[in-house]
Amino acid sequence: MSLLRVLGRPMLASMFIAGGMESVRNPKAVAPVAEPVVEPVTERVPVLPDRTEQVVRLSGAVQVAAGLMLATGRMPRLAALAIAGTLVPTTLAGHRFWEAEDSAERTEQRIHFFKNLSMLGGLLIAADDTGAAPSLLWRGRHTTQDLRREARLLRHSVRATTGPAATAGRIRAKLPV
């Protein structure tokens, strides 16, 4: 594994581990801000809890668990996707700069919005990073090609041996017993 991955993954994950811990410990602080985004999501996704505080706590738990997985390199692609899935509603709920009345607050929220957007980009890159190993799609294609080549070789081998075997069988059938 490259040094960039060894250093970069924990650095990217640190923000989500810290923020997720805060959401798990104190969901009431975030729940009022999250309500406008959580309500429409829970209506469309019936498996999510009904209370906003529970959804905030669940999102925080996902961020902590996936952040630890990303930081330690355990299933980093899946972990990055899980964090990205929690980051979108978090950003939309927490940094609605377009609704801010005050110019200074609008500027601050815009900065945080684009910071989260940048982290989302990093997570998407991490989710696509195969760690210098071939992707599953590449492996699948090459396994298919290998199987086809082996089947073709087997077919040629069978054809090459059936001719002489058939001839030997005809000769043997004509011989007296």
Coordinates of C-alpha atoms in Angstrom, one line a residue:
M1 CA 0.0 0.0 0.0
S2 CA 1.3 3.4 -0.9
L3 CA 2.3 6.0 1.7
L4 CA -0.3 8.4 0.4
R5 CA -3.1 5.9 1.1
V6 CA -1.6 5.0 4.6
L7 CA -1.6 8.7 5.5
G8 CA -4.5 10.0 3.5
R9 CA -7.3 7.6 4.5
P10 CA -7.0 8.3 8.2
M11 CA -6.8 12.0 7.6
L12 CA -10.0 11.9 5.5
A13 CA -11.7 9.7 8.0
S14 CA -10.8 11.8 11.1
M15 CA -13.4 14.5 10.5
F16 CA -16.2 11.9 10.2
I17 CA -15.1 9.9 13.3
A18 CA -15.1 13.1 15.4
G19 CA -18.3 14.5 13.9
G20 CA -20.0 11.1 14.1
M21 CA -19.1 10.7 17.8
E22 CA -20.6 14.1 18.5
S23 CA -23.8 13.1 16.7
V24 CA -24.0 9.8 18.6
R25 CA -23.4 11.5 22.0
N26 CA -25.5 14.6 21.5
P27 CA -28.1 14.2 18.8
K28 CA -30.4 16.9 20.3
A29 CA -27.9 19.6 19.3
V30 CA -28.2 18.7 15.7
A31 CA -31.8 17.5 15.4
P32 CA -33.5 20.9 14.9
V33 CA -31.2 21.7 12.0
A34 CA -31.5 18.2 10.5
E35 CA -35.3 18.1 10.7
P36 CA -36.0 19.7 7.2
V37 CA -33.9 17.0 5.5
V38 CA -34.7 14.1 7.8
E39 CA -38.4 14.3 7.5
P40 CA -38.7 13.9 3.6
V41 CA -36.0 11.1 3.7
T42 CA -37.8 9.1 6.4
E43 CA -41.0 9.3 4.5
R44 CA -39.3 7.8 1.4
V45 CA -37.2 5.2 3.3
P46 CA -39.5 3.3 5.7
V47 CA -36.6 1.4 7.4
L48 CA -35.3 4.6 9.0
P49 CA -36.5 5.6 12.5
D50 CA -39.3 8.1 12.8
R51 CA -37.6 10.4 15.2
T52 CA -35.0 12.9 13.9
E53 CA -32.7 12.3 16.9
Q54 CA -32.6 8.6 16.2
V55 CA -31.7 9.3 12.5
V56 CA -29.0 11.7 13.6
R57 CA -27.6 9.1 16.0
L58 CA -27.7 6.4 13.3
S59 CA -26.0 8.7 10.8
G60 CA -23.3 9.4 13.4
A61 CA -22.8 5.7 14.1
V62 CA -22.4 5.0 10.4
Q63 CA -19.8 7.8 10.2
V64 CA -17.9 6.5 13.1
A65 CA -17.9 2.9 12.0
A66 CA -17.2 3.6 8.4
G67 CA -14.6 6.3 9.4
L68 CA -12.7 3.7 11.5
M69 CA -12.9 1.2 8.6
L70 CA -11.6 3.8 6.1
A71 CA -8.8 4.9 8.5
T72 CA -7.6 1.3 9.1
G73 CA -8.0 0.3 5.5
R74 CA -10.7 -2.3 6.1
M75 CA -13.1 -2.3 3.2
P76 CA -12.1 1.3 2.4
R77 CA -14.2 1.5 -0.8
L78 CA -17.4 0.5 1.0
A79 CA -16.6 2.7 4.0
A80 CA -16.0 5.7 1.7
L81 CA -19.4 5.1 0.0
A82 CA -21.1 4.8 3.4
I83 CA -19.6 8.0 4.6
A84 CA -20.5 9.8 1.4
G85 CA -24.1 8.6 1.8
T86 CA -24.3 10.3 5.2
L87 CA -22.5 13.4 4.1
V88 CA -25.0 14.4 1.5
P89 CA -28.0 14.9 3.9
T90 CA -25.7 16.3 6.6
T91 CA -24.5 19.0 4.2
L92 CA -27.9 19.8 2.9
A93 CA -29.3 20.0 6.5
G94 CA -26.4 21.9 8.1
H95 CA -25.1 24.3 5.5
R96 CA -28.1 25.8 3.8
F97 CA -26.2 29.0 2.8
W98 CA -28.9 30.0 0.3
E99 CA -31.4 30.5 3.2
A100 CA -29.1 32.6 5.4
E101 CA -30.2 36.2 5.9
D102 CA -27.0 37.6 7.3
S103 CA -24.1 38.1 4.8
A104 CA -21.5 36.9 7.2
E105 CA -23.5 33.8 8.1
R106 CA -24.2 33.1 4.4
T107 CA -20.4 33.4 3.7
E108 CA -19.6 31.0 6.6
Q109 CA -22.2 28.5 5.5
R110 CA -21.1 28.6 1.9
I111 CA -17.5 27.9 3.0
H112 CA -18.7 24.9 5.0
F113 CA -21.0 23.7 2.2
F114 CA -18.1 23.7 -0.3
K115 CA -15.8 22.1 2.3
N116 CA -18.2 19.2 2.6
L117 CA -18.6 19.1 -1.2
S118 CA -14.8 18.8 -1.4
M119 CA -14.8 16.0 1.2
L120 CA -17.5 14.3 -0.8
G121 CA -15.2 14.4 -3.8
G122 CA -12.4 12.9 -1.8
L123 CA -14.7 10.2 -0.6
L124 CA -15.8 9.4 -4.1
I125 CA -12.1 9.2 -5.2
A126 CA -11.4 6.9 -2.2
A127 CA -14.5 4.7 -3.2
D128 CA -13.0 4.3 -6.7
D129 CA -9.5 3.6 -5.4
T130 CA -8.6 -0.1 -5.9
G131 CA -5.3 0.3 -4.0
A132 CA -3.3 -0.6 -7.1
A133 CA -5.2 -3.9 -7.3
P134 CA -7.3 -4.7 -10.3
S135 CA -11.0 -3.8 -9.9
L136 CA -13.6 -6.5 -9.7
L137 CA -14.8 -5.6 -13.1
W138 CA -11.3 -6.0 -14.6
R139 CA -10.9 -9.4 -12.7
G140 CA -14.3 -10.6 -14.0
R141 CA -13.4 -9.7 -17.6
H142 CA -10.0 -11.4 -17.4
T143 CA -11.5 -14.5 -15.7
T144 CA -14.0 -14.7 -18.5
Q145 CA -11.3 -14.4 -21.1
D146 CA -9.2 -17.0 -19.4
L147 CA -12.2 -19.4 -19.2
R148 CA -12.9 -19.0 -22.9
R149 CA -9.3 -19.6 -23.8
E150 CA -9.2 -22.8 -21.7
A151 CA -12.5 -24.0 -23.2
R152 CA -11.1 -23.4 -26.7
L153 CA -7.9 -25.3 -25.8
L154 CA -9.9 -28.1 -24.4
R155 CA -12.1 -28.3 -27.5
H156 CA -9.0 -28.4 -29.7
S157 CA -7.5 -31.1 -27.5
V158 CA -10.7 -33.2 -27.6
R159 CA -10.8 -32.8 -31.4
A160 CA -7.2 -33.7 -31.8
T161 CA -7.6 -36.9 -29.7
T162 CA -10.9 -38.1 -31.1
G163 CA -9.7 -38.6 -34.6
P164 CA -6.9 -41.1 -33.8
A165 CA -9.1 -42.8 -31.2
A166 CA -12.0 -43.2 -33.7
T167 CA -9.5 -44.7 -36.2
A168 CA -8.1 -47.1 -33.6
G169 CA -11.7 -48.1 -32.6
R170 CA -12.6 -48.9 -36.3
I171 CA -9.4 -50.9 -36.7
R172 CA -10.1 -52.8 -33.5
A173 CA -13.7 -53.5 -34.5
K174 CA -12.4 -55.2 -37.7
L175 CA -10.0 -57.4 -35.9
P176 CA -11.1 -60.9 -35.0
V177 CA -11.7 -61.4 -31.3

